[in-house]
Short mmCIF file of C-alpha atoms in Angstrom, two decimals:
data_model
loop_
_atom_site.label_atom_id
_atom_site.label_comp_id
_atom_site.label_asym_id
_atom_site.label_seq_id
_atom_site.Cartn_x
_atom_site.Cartn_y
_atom_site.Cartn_z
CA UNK A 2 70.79 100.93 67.01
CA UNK A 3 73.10 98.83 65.08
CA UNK A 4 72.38 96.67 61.82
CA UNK A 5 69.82 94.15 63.65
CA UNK A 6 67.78 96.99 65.21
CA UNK A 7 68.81 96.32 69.12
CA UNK A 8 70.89 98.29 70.63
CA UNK A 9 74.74 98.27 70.49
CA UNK A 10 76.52 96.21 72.46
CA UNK A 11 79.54 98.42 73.19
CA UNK A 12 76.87 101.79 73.74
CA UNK A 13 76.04 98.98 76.83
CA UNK A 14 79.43 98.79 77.61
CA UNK A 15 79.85 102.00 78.11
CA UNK A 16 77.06 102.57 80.63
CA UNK A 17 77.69 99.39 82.33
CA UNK A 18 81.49 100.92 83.17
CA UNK A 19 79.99 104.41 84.12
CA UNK A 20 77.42 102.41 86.76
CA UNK A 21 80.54 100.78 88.00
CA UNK A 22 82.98 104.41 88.10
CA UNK A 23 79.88 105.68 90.19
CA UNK A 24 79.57 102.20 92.31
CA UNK A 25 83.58 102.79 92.82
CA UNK A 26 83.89 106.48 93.39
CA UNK A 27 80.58 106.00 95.85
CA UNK A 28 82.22 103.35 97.74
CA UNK A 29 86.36 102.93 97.88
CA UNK A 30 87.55 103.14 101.44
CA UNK A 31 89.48 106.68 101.38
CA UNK A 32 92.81 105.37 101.30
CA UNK A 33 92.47 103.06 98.42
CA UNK A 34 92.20 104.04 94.71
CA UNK A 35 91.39 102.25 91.66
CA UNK A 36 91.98 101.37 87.96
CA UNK A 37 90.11 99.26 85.67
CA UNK A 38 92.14 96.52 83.66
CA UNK A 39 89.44 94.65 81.98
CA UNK A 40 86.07 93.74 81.25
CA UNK A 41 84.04 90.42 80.83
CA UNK A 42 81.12 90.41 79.15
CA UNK A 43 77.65 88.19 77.62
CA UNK A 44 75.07 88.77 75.74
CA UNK A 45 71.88 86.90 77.13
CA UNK A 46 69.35 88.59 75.33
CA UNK A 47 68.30 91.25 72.60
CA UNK A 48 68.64 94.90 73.86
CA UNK A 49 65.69 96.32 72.50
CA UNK A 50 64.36 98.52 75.01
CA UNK A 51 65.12 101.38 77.51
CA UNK A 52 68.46 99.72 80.34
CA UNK A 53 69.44 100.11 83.68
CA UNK A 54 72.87 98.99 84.38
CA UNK A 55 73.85 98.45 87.68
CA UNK A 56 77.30 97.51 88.93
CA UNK A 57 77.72 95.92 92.82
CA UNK A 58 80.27 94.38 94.72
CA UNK A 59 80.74 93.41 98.26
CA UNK A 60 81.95 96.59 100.71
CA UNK A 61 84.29 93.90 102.64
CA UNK A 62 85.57 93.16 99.30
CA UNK A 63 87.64 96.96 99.05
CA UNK A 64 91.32 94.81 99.54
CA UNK A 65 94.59 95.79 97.49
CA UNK A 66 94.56 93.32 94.85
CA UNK A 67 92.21 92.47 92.17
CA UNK A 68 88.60 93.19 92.78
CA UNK A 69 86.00 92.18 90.13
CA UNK A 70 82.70 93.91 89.93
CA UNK A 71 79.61 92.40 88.88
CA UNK A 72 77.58 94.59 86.08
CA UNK A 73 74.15 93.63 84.54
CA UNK A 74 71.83 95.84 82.05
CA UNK A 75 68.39 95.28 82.76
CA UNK A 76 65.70 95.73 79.64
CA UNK A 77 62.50 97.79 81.18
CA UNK A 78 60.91 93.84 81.78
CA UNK A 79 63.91 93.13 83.75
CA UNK A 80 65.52 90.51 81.48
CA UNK A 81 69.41 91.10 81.88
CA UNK A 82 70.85 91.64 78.09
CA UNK A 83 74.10 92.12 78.97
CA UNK A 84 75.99 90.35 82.11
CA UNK A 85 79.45 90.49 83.19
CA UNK A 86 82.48 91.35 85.41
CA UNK A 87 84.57 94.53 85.52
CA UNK A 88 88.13 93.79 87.12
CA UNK A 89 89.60 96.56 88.94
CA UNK A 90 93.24 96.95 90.19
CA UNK A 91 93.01 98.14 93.89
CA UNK A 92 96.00 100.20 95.59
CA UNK A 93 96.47 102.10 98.25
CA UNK A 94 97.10 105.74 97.63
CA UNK A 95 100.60 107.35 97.87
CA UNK A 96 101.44 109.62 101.20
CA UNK A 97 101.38 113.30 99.91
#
């Protein structure tokens, strides 16, 4: 909890970008990889409750080039408290 009782905003952060390492790792074509170069986020609401964050993004969207995931945390009513974009670096992965 941080000083206004919800809960903190980068603690949201941090599951948000697991849900979307899982999303990734679950769904890259084989010979792409990834890295993360930024996040976007807003706060819509108060965080007081249990989350569920949840990261999605197109499977014809897996190109070399920038790919931005979408990432929400959902309170246990389903009002998203936090909403934003994760923007990942696609490559293709070097011959070994």
């Amino acid at each position: 909890m941080n000083h206004i009782g919800t809960m903190h905003v980068i603690a949201i952060a941090n599951g948000l970008e697991m849900a979307m390492g899982f999303m990734a790792e679950a769904s890259v074509p084989a010979n792409f990889r990834w890295i993360p170069k930024g996040m976007t986020l807003e706060y819509p609401a108060k965080a007081n409750t249990d989350l569920t964050c949840t990261a999605s993004v197109d499977p014809s969207a897996w190109k070399v080039g920038n790919l931005n995931v979408t990432v929400v945390a959902h309170d246990t009513q389903g009002v998203a408290v936090v909403t934003g974009t994760i923007h990942l670096w696609i490559s293709e992965k070097p011959a070994r």
